[in-house]
Amino acid sequence: MDSIIEVKNLQKKYGDFYAVNGISFEVVKGEVFGLLGPNGAGKSTTMEMLVGLRKPDGGTATIAGHSIGKDASKIKQEIGIQLQSTSLFELLKVKEIIELYASFYPSHIPIQPLIDEMLLTEKQNSLVKGLSGGQKQRLAIALALIHDPQIIFLDEPTTGLDPQARRTLWDIILTLKERGKTVVLSTHYMDEAHVLADRIGIMDQGKLIALDTPNNLVSSIEAESAIEFKTKSPERVDEFNHLESVTNIVVNHDFVTLYTRNLQFSLIALLEYTKEKDISISDLSTRSATLEDVFLSMTGRGLREE
Ligand code: ADP
Ligand code: MG
């Protein structure tokens, strides 16, 4: 594997609190690497350290062979960044701001094809402040691409967008990959990570708790399905561990998620057992296991809980 980013034991502390607590991973040239985790996991802090906006308190990282903190100007030429906090000049027009950014670099890619490709052709003479959320994100990506970098950092590019705008952005990100760019993308949407990322690092509380392809991550919990229900006796759910084919149980207040290797066997066993023991359950549903379940079974929490 040809890695283009190497991160070793990277740390960031605020006072006594570790926002990023010793994470290590490699990003392979040409892949979309996803950092998946809930709010506060440390995704943005990690990306900001890699692109040179925050100084690590420990660890090392190299980008295209250059050490962060040492070769900042060389790294700048290799990377394009769209960060959560990117604020655009609201009173410039779309094309003007792209031309402005282009002027910051010794060379840049042709502007009009870039505008067209980001689906901003009709908006190129509009003020930035009049753009929709999706259009603003596409503009931010255009600005990240202007100097033709080989690595693109996208920090939660679709957060807050409507489903259609999200899908448009997914297509754009997949096109970047097809063109050989390496993309590092953070998200708290498991569906997005699954669709876009070749490999996913799952982050929680400043740590990388798992790293693999989406399919391997889902397989790792050894459950093909989840059975969900509510119960008034959450203290008794440990008893369900003995039910046929059950691999794991996660309880959140009165809401139970029961993972199984065989949905049919476990479902029948659950219904028979709860009837026999007079344990009341309600709101029963079943579904296939997803990346969300990988997070849930590792942390006991959902990806979108605070
Ligand atoms: P994510 O992007 O995954 O939501 P962040 O990297 O933004 O997470 O934040 C990780 C943790 O670090 C959070 O608990 C956040 O509150 C904290 N944090 C981030 N920036 C600062 C800062 N400048 N000062 C103090 N704490 C911070
Ligand atoms: Mg963030």
Tab-separated table of C-alpha atoms and ligand atoms in Angstrom:
chain	number	residue	atom	x	y	z
A	1	MET	CA	0.000	0.000	0.000
A	2	ASP	CA	1.198	3.403	-0.979
A	3	SER	CA	0.334	5.711	1.893
A	4	ILE	CA	0.184	9.430	1.302
A	5	ILE	CA	-0.655	10.425	4.884
A	6	GLU	CA	0.902	8.839	7.960
A	7	VAL	CA	-0.340	9.783	11.399
A	8	LYS	CA	1.408	8.526	14.540
A	9	ASN	CA	0.089	9.007	18.044
A	10	LEU	CA	-1.266	12.484	17.318
A	11	GLN	CA	-2.546	14.382	20.357
A	12	LYS	CA	-4.251	17.681	21.113
A	13	LYS	CA	-4.923	18.892	24.639
A	14	TYR	CA	-7.048	21.752	25.888
A	15	GLY	CA	-6.033	22.168	29.511
A	16	ASP	CA	-6.251	18.655	30.957
A	17	PHE	CA	-8.724	17.521	28.314
A	18	TYR	CA	-7.541	15.461	25.357
A	19	ALA	CA	-9.594	16.483	22.310
A	20	VAL	CA	-7.450	14.038	20.323
A	21	ASN	CA	-5.885	11.338	22.414
A	22	GLY	CA	-3.102	9.582	20.552
A	23	ILE	CA	-4.459	8.483	17.202
A	24	SER	CA	-2.552	6.673	14.463
A	25	PHE	CA	-3.617	5.807	10.933
A	26	GLU	CA	-2.474	5.879	7.334
A	27	VAL	CA	-4.310	7.137	4.289
A	28	VAL	CA	-3.631	5.342	1.022
A	29	LYS	CA	-3.056	7.387	-2.122
A	30	GLY	CA	-6.255	7.645	-4.147
A	31	GLU	CA	-8.678	6.467	-1.495
A	32	VAL	CA	-11.529	8.228	0.225
A	33	PHE	CA	-10.705	7.935	3.916
A	34	GLY	CA	-13.611	8.605	6.257
A	35	LEU	CA	-13.401	9.805	9.838
A	36	LEU	CA	-16.744	8.820	11.328
A	37	GLY	CA	-17.815	9.842	14.798
A	38	PRO	CA	-20.343	11.807	16.823
A	39	ASN	CA	-20.101	15.485	17.677
A	40	GLY	CA	-17.064	16.180	19.824
A	41	ALA	CA	-15.216	12.995	18.821
A	42	GLY	CA	-12.187	14.990	17.664
A	43	LYS	CA	-12.649	14.807	13.886
A	44	SER	CA	-12.216	18.528	13.178
A	45	THR	CA	-9.305	18.860	15.585
A	46	THR	CA	-7.568	15.960	13.820
A	47	MET	CA	-8.098	17.486	10.388
A	48	GLU	CA	-7.057	20.931	11.547
A	49	MET	CA	-3.797	19.546	12.925
A	50	LEU	CA	-3.112	17.742	9.659
A	51	VAL	CA	-3.679	20.844	7.534
A	52	GLY	CA	-1.553	23.005	9.822
A	53	LEU	CA	-4.251	25.076	11.530
A	54	ARG	CA	-3.660	23.655	15.007
A	55	LYS	CA	-0.442	22.645	16.643
A	56	PRO	CA	-0.384	19.079	18.003
A	57	ASP	CA	0.688	18.519	21.612
A	58	GLY	CA	2.194	15.160	20.752
A	59	GLY	CA	2.792	12.721	17.935
A	60	THR	CA	3.805	13.201	14.328
A	61	ALA	CA	2.243	13.172	10.897
A	62	THR	CA	3.482	13.373	7.348
A	63	ILE	CA	1.552	14.453	4.291
A	64	ALA	CA	2.996	13.457	0.923
A	65	GLY	CA	6.272	12.888	2.734
A	66	HIS	CA	6.356	16.288	4.449
A	67	SER	CA	6.171	16.605	8.231
A	68	ILE	CA	3.366	18.728	9.594
A	69	GLY	CA	4.738	21.614	11.607
A	70	LYS	CA	7.995	21.591	9.622
A	71	ASP	CA	7.193	21.765	5.918
A	72	ALA	CA	3.992	23.816	6.097
A	73	SER	CA	4.482	25.625	2.803
A	74	LYS	CA	5.201	22.399	0.912
A	75	ILE	CA	2.147	20.752	2.436
A	76	LYS	CA	-0.029	23.708	1.424
A	77	GLN	CA	0.630	22.993	-2.247
A	78	GLU	CA	-0.387	19.362	-1.874
A	79	ILE	CA	-3.666	19.876	-0.026
A	80	GLY	CA	-7.018	21.528	-0.542
A	81	ILE	CA	-9.186	22.189	2.471
A	82	GLN	CA	-12.842	22.762	3.132
A	83	LEU	CA	-13.363	23.080	6.840
A	84	GLN	CA	-16.474	23.304	8.979
A	85	SER	CA	-15.514	26.812	9.974
A	86	THR	CA	-14.713	28.058	6.458
A	87	SER	CA	-16.253	31.485	6.138
A	88	LEU	CA	-16.565	32.874	2.659
A	89	PHE	CA	-16.606	36.492	1.593
A	90	GLU	CA	-20.361	36.944	1.450
A	91	LEU	CA	-20.260	40.122	-0.598
A	92	LEU	CA	-18.209	38.751	-3.462
A	93	LYS	CA	-19.665	37.023	-6.474
A	94	VAL	CA	-19.018	33.314	-6.981
A	95	LYS	CA	-16.682	33.764	-9.919
A	96	GLU	CA	-14.878	36.668	-8.233
A	97	ILE	CA	-14.065	34.690	-5.143
A	98	ILE	CA	-12.764	31.771	-7.206
A	99	GLU	CA	-10.581	34.183	-9.187
A	100	LEU	CA	-9.364	35.722	-5.928
A	101	TYR	CA	-8.359	32.337	-4.526
A	102	ALA	CA	-6.730	31.433	-7.849
A	103	SER	CA	-4.565	34.540	-7.555
A	104	PHE	CA	-3.131	33.272	-4.251
A	105	TYR	CA	-1.299	30.434	-6.000
A	106	PRO	CA	1.561	30.406	-8.510
A	107	SER	CA	-0.619	28.328	-10.840
A	108	HIS	CA	-4.224	27.201	-10.934
A	109	ILE	CA	-6.599	25.059	-12.952
A	110	PRO	CA	-8.938	26.678	-15.535
A	111	ILE	CA	-11.722	28.497	-13.687
A	112	GLN	CA	-14.766	28.070	-15.929
A	113	PRO	CA	-14.615	24.244	-16.144
A	114	LEU	CA	-14.270	24.164	-12.361
A	115	ILE	CA	-17.363	26.354	-11.941
A	116	ASP	CA	-19.291	24.145	-14.359
A	117	GLU	CA	-18.192	20.976	-12.680
A	118	MET	CA	-19.303	22.228	-9.269
A	119	LEU	CA	-22.721	22.972	-10.827
A	120	LEU	CA	-22.358	26.691	-10.171
A	121	THR	CA	-22.586	27.902	-13.782
A	122	GLU	CA	-25.892	29.665	-13.262
A	123	LYS	CA	-24.742	31.169	-9.986
A	124	GLN	CA	-21.320	32.400	-11.056
A	125	ASN	CA	-22.402	36.048	-11.098
A	126	SER	CA	-24.467	35.825	-7.900
A	127	LEU	CA	-23.315	37.047	-4.524
A	128	VAL	CA	-22.048	34.337	-2.196
A	129	LYS	CA	-24.537	35.401	0.467
A	130	GLY	CA	-27.431	34.437	-1.805
A	131	LEU	CA	-26.302	30.824	-2.274
A	132	SER	CA	-28.045	27.820	-0.747
A	133	GLY	CA	-26.199	25.633	1.744
A	134	GLY	CA	-25.363	23.069	-0.917
A	135	GLN	CA	-24.140	25.735	-3.350
A	136	LYS	CA	-21.921	27.239	-0.653
A	137	GLN	CA	-20.393	23.841	0.062
A	138	ARG	CA	-19.763	23.279	-3.660
A	139	LEU	CA	-18.116	26.696	-3.832
A	140	ALA	CA	-15.937	25.790	-0.828
A	141	ILE	CA	-14.891	22.621	-2.666
A	142	ALA	CA	-14.131	24.622	-5.827
A	143	LEU	CA	-11.869	26.853	-3.726
A	144	ALA	CA	-10.177	23.792	-2.259
A	145	LEU	CA	-9.463	22.462	-5.772
A	146	ILE	CA	-8.267	25.658	-7.460
A	147	HIS	CA	-4.526	24.910	-7.185
A	148	ASP	CA	-4.980	21.291	-8.247
A	149	PRO	CA	-3.915	19.662	-4.965
A	150	GLN	CA	-3.618	15.883	-4.783
A	151	ILE	CA	-5.216	15.577	-1.331
A	152	ILE	CA	-8.561	17.123	-0.350
A	153	PHE	CA	-9.768	17.529	3.245
A	154	LEU	CA	-13.537	17.837	3.648
A	155	ASP	CA	-14.846	18.373	7.183
A	156	GLU	CA	-18.515	17.349	7.449
A	157	PRO	CA	-19.255	18.644	3.943
A	158	THR	CA	-22.931	17.676	3.985
A	159	THR	CA	-23.958	18.522	7.542
A	160	GLY	CA	-27.159	20.531	7.490
A	161	LEU	CA	-27.880	19.963	3.789
A	162	ASP	CA	-31.121	18.552	2.448
A	163	PRO	CA	-31.043	14.995	1.032
A	164	GLN	CA	-30.816	16.070	-2.589
A	165	ALA	CA	-27.969	18.511	-1.975
A	166	ARG	CA	-26.174	15.786	-0.016
A	167	ARG	CA	-26.433	13.366	-2.918
A	168	THR	CA	-25.147	15.967	-5.374
A	169	LEU	CA	-22.139	16.460	-3.137
A	170	TRP	CA	-21.597	12.701	-2.860
A	171	ASP	CA	-21.403	12.530	-6.664
A	172	ILE	CA	-18.845	15.320	-6.695
A	173	ILE	CA	-16.728	13.599	-4.058
A	174	LEU	CA	-16.841	10.300	-5.979
A	175	THR	CA	-15.756	12.163	-9.118
A	176	LEU	CA	-12.740	13.534	-7.247
A	177	LYS	CA	-11.776	10.003	-6.317
A	178	GLU	CA	-12.217	8.792	-9.903
A	179	ARG	CA	-9.774	11.474	-10.925
A	180	GLY	CA	-7.177	10.055	-8.573
A	181	LYS	CA	-7.475	12.567	-5.743
A	182	THR	CA	-7.057	11.369	-2.194
A	183	VAL	CA	-9.957	12.525	-0.037
A	184	VAL	CA	-10.044	12.726	3.749
A	185	LEU	CA	-13.620	13.236	4.809
A	186	SER	CA	-15.208	13.550	8.216
A	187	THR	CA	-18.859	12.882	8.883
A	188	HIS	CA	-21.286	11.845	11.572
A	189	TYR	CA	-23.592	10.278	8.967
A	190	MET	CA	-22.997	6.556	8.766
A	191	ASP	CA	-24.774	6.253	5.407
A	192	GLU	CA	-22.452	8.867	3.955
A	193	ALA	CA	-19.366	7.120	5.298
A	194	HIS	CA	-20.617	3.825	3.885
A	195	VAL	CA	-21.327	5.216	0.418
A	196	LEU	CA	-18.197	7.332	0.034
A	197	ALA	CA	-15.358	5.892	2.048
A	198	ASP	CA	-13.037	3.085	0.994
A	199	ARG	CA	-11.920	2.832	4.597
A	200	ILE	CA	-13.340	4.339	7.741
A	201	GLY	CA	-11.707	5.283	11.009
A	202	ILE	CA	-14.335	5.420	13.721
A	203	MET	CA	-13.554	8.113	16.288
A	204	ASP	CA	-14.982	8.518	19.765
A	205	GLN	CA	-13.785	10.739	22.605
A	206	GLY	CA	-10.500	11.586	20.948
A	207	LYS	CA	-9.611	8.016	20.070
A	208	LEU	CA	-9.730	5.900	16.953
A	209	ILE	CA	-11.742	2.895	18.085
A	210	ALA	CA	-11.860	0.970	14.792
A	211	LEU	CA	-10.438	1.224	11.295
A	212	ASP	CA	-11.432	-0.889	8.298
A	213	THR	CA	-13.522	-1.006	5.134
A	214	PRO	CA	-17.236	-0.314	5.716
A	215	ASN	CA	-18.140	-3.933	4.984
A	216	ASN	CA	-15.498	-5.355	7.297
A	217	LEU	CA	-16.600	-3.027	10.072
A	218	VAL	CA	-20.191	-4.166	9.768
A	219	SER	CA	-19.089	-7.822	9.625
A	220	SER	CA	-16.962	-7.324	12.726
A	221	ILE	CA	-19.954	-7.125	15.026
A	222	GLU	CA	-20.913	-10.629	13.934
A	223	ALA	CA	-24.521	-9.738	13.522
A	224	GLU	CA	-26.520	-9.704	10.361
A	225	SER	CA	-29.523	-8.047	11.900
A	226	ALA	CA	-30.758	-5.956	14.764
A	227	ILE	CA	-34.017	-6.450	16.645
A	228	GLU	CA	-35.241	-3.326	18.388
A	229	PHE	CA	-37.969	-2.918	20.957
A	230	LYS	CA	-38.997	-1.097	24.097
A	231	THR	CA	-39.468	-2.785	27.419
A	232	LYS	CA	-40.620	-1.784	30.879
A	233	SER	CA	-38.110	-4.225	32.363
A	234	PRO	CA	-34.735	-3.069	31.008
A	235	GLU	CA	-33.043	-4.599	34.070
A	236	ARG	CA	-33.958	-8.054	32.757
A	237	VAL	CA	-32.484	-7.796	29.275
A	238	ASP	CA	-29.309	-9.638	30.320
A	239	GLU	CA	-31.459	-12.746	30.246
A	240	PHE	CA	-31.818	-12.296	26.468
A	241	ASN	CA	-28.107	-13.061	26.031
A	242	HIS	CA	-29.013	-16.740	26.172
A	243	LEU	CA	-31.486	-16.529	23.311
A	244	GLU	CA	-30.552	-18.376	20.174
A	245	SER	CA	-28.061	-16.624	17.840
A	246	VAL	CA	-27.970	-13.399	19.893
A	247	THR	CA	-24.490	-11.833	19.747
A	248	ASN	CA	-24.847	-8.584	21.663
A	249	ILE	CA	-27.375	-6.435	23.501
A	250	VAL	CA	-27.337	-2.678	23.897
A	251	VAL	CA	-29.764	-0.977	26.276
A	252	ASN	CA	-30.509	2.710	26.188
A	253	HIS	CA	-33.095	3.668	28.837
A	254	ASP	CA	-36.091	1.523	27.891
A	255	PHE	CA	-34.921	0.963	24.329
A	256	VAL	CA	-33.209	-2.340	23.564
A	257	THR	CA	-31.162	-3.306	20.505
A	258	LEU	CA	-30.483	-6.984	20.231
A	259	TYR	CA	-27.951	-8.164	17.640
A	260	THR	CA	-28.294	-11.555	16.059
A	261	ARG	CA	-26.598	-13.914	13.655
A	262	ASN	CA	-29.959	-15.330	12.688
A	263	LEU	CA	-32.937	-13.009	12.726
A	264	GLN	CA	-35.620	-15.664	12.495
A	265	PHE	CA	-34.263	-17.863	15.294
A	266	SER	CA	-33.680	-14.950	17.656
A	267	LEU	CA	-37.017	-13.336	16.964
A	268	ILE	CA	-38.960	-16.489	17.715
A	269	ALA	CA	-36.858	-17.145	20.824
A	270	LEU	CA	-37.398	-13.565	22.034
A	271	LEU	CA	-41.159	-13.718	21.603
A	272	GLU	CA	-41.436	-17.096	23.288
A	273	TYR	CA	-39.165	-16.111	26.181
A	274	THR	CA	-40.854	-12.761	26.885
A	275	LYS	CA	-44.263	-14.408	26.768
A	276	GLU	CA	-43.218	-17.212	29.095
A	277	LYS	CA	-41.552	-14.824	31.589
A	278	ASP	CA	-44.251	-12.194	31.245
A	279	ILE	CA	-41.823	-9.460	30.183
A	280	SER	CA	-43.693	-6.820	28.236
A	281	ILE	CA	-42.149	-5.507	25.024
A	282	SER	CA	-43.476	-3.003	22.488
A	283	ASP	CA	-42.513	-1.109	19.319
A	284	LEU	CA	-40.774	-4.169	17.916
A	285	SER	CA	-38.907	-3.788	14.636
A	286	THR	CA	-36.041	-5.454	12.795
A	287	ARG	CA	-33.440	-4.265	10.319
A	288	SER	CA	-30.061	-5.154	8.812
A	289	ALA	CA	-26.947	-4.225	10.799
A	290	THR	CA	-25.201	-0.994	9.711
A	291	LEU	CA	-22.169	1.088	10.595
A	292	GLU	CA	-24.330	2.795	13.203
A	293	ASP	CA	-24.497	-0.554	14.956
A	294	VAL	CA	-20.730	-0.885	14.893
A	295	PHE	CA	-20.559	2.354	16.850
A	296	LEU	CA	-23.455	1.404	19.107
A	297	SER	CA	-22.045	-1.995	19.957
A	298	MET	CA	-18.594	-0.548	20.679
A	299	THR	CA	-19.649	2.455	22.749
A	300	GLY	CA	-23.217	1.763	23.902
A	301	ARG	CA	-24.190	5.110	22.392
A	302	GLY	CA	-25.674	6.197	19.079
A	303	LEU	CA	-23.748	8.349	16.614
A	304	ARG	CA	-26.138	11.250	16.905
A	305	GLU	CA	-26.543	11.407	20.657
A	306	GLU	CA	-24.927	14.279	22.506
B	1	ADP	P1	-15.770	16.890	16.124
B	1	ADP	O1	-15.254	17.628	14.947
B	1	ADP	O2	-15.599	15.422	16.025
B	1	ADP	O3	-17.190	17.248	16.439
B	1	ADP	P2	-13.895	18.541	17.574
B	1	ADP	O4	-12.570	18.152	17.058
B	1	ADP	O5	-14.478	19.806	17.065
B	1	ADP	O6	-14.915	17.326	17.407
B	1	ADP	O7	-13.816	18.681	19.149
B	1	ADP	C1	-13.290	17.653	19.969
B	1	ADP	C2	-13.397	18.081	21.410
B	1	ADP	O8	-12.502	19.170	21.665
B	1	ADP	C3	-14.780	18.564	21.808
B	1	ADP	O9	-15.054	18.124	23.106
B	1	ADP	C4	-14.635	20.069	21.754
B	1	ADP	O10	-15.543	20.676	22.641
B	1	ADP	C5	-13.206	20.271	22.195
B	1	ADP	N1	-12.597	21.494	21.624
B	1	ADP	C6	-12.455	21.776	20.316
B	1	ADP	N2	-11.856	22.964	20.142
B	1	ADP	C7	-11.603	23.452	21.382
B	1	ADP	C8	-10.975	24.647	21.885
B	1	ADP	N3	-10.500	25.584	21.053
B	1	ADP	N4	-10.906	24.789	23.228
B	1	ADP	C9	-11.364	23.845	24.067
B	1	ADP	N5	-11.955	22.689	23.665
B	1	ADP	C10	-12.075	22.490	22.349
B	2	MG	MG	-16.215	18.847	13.647
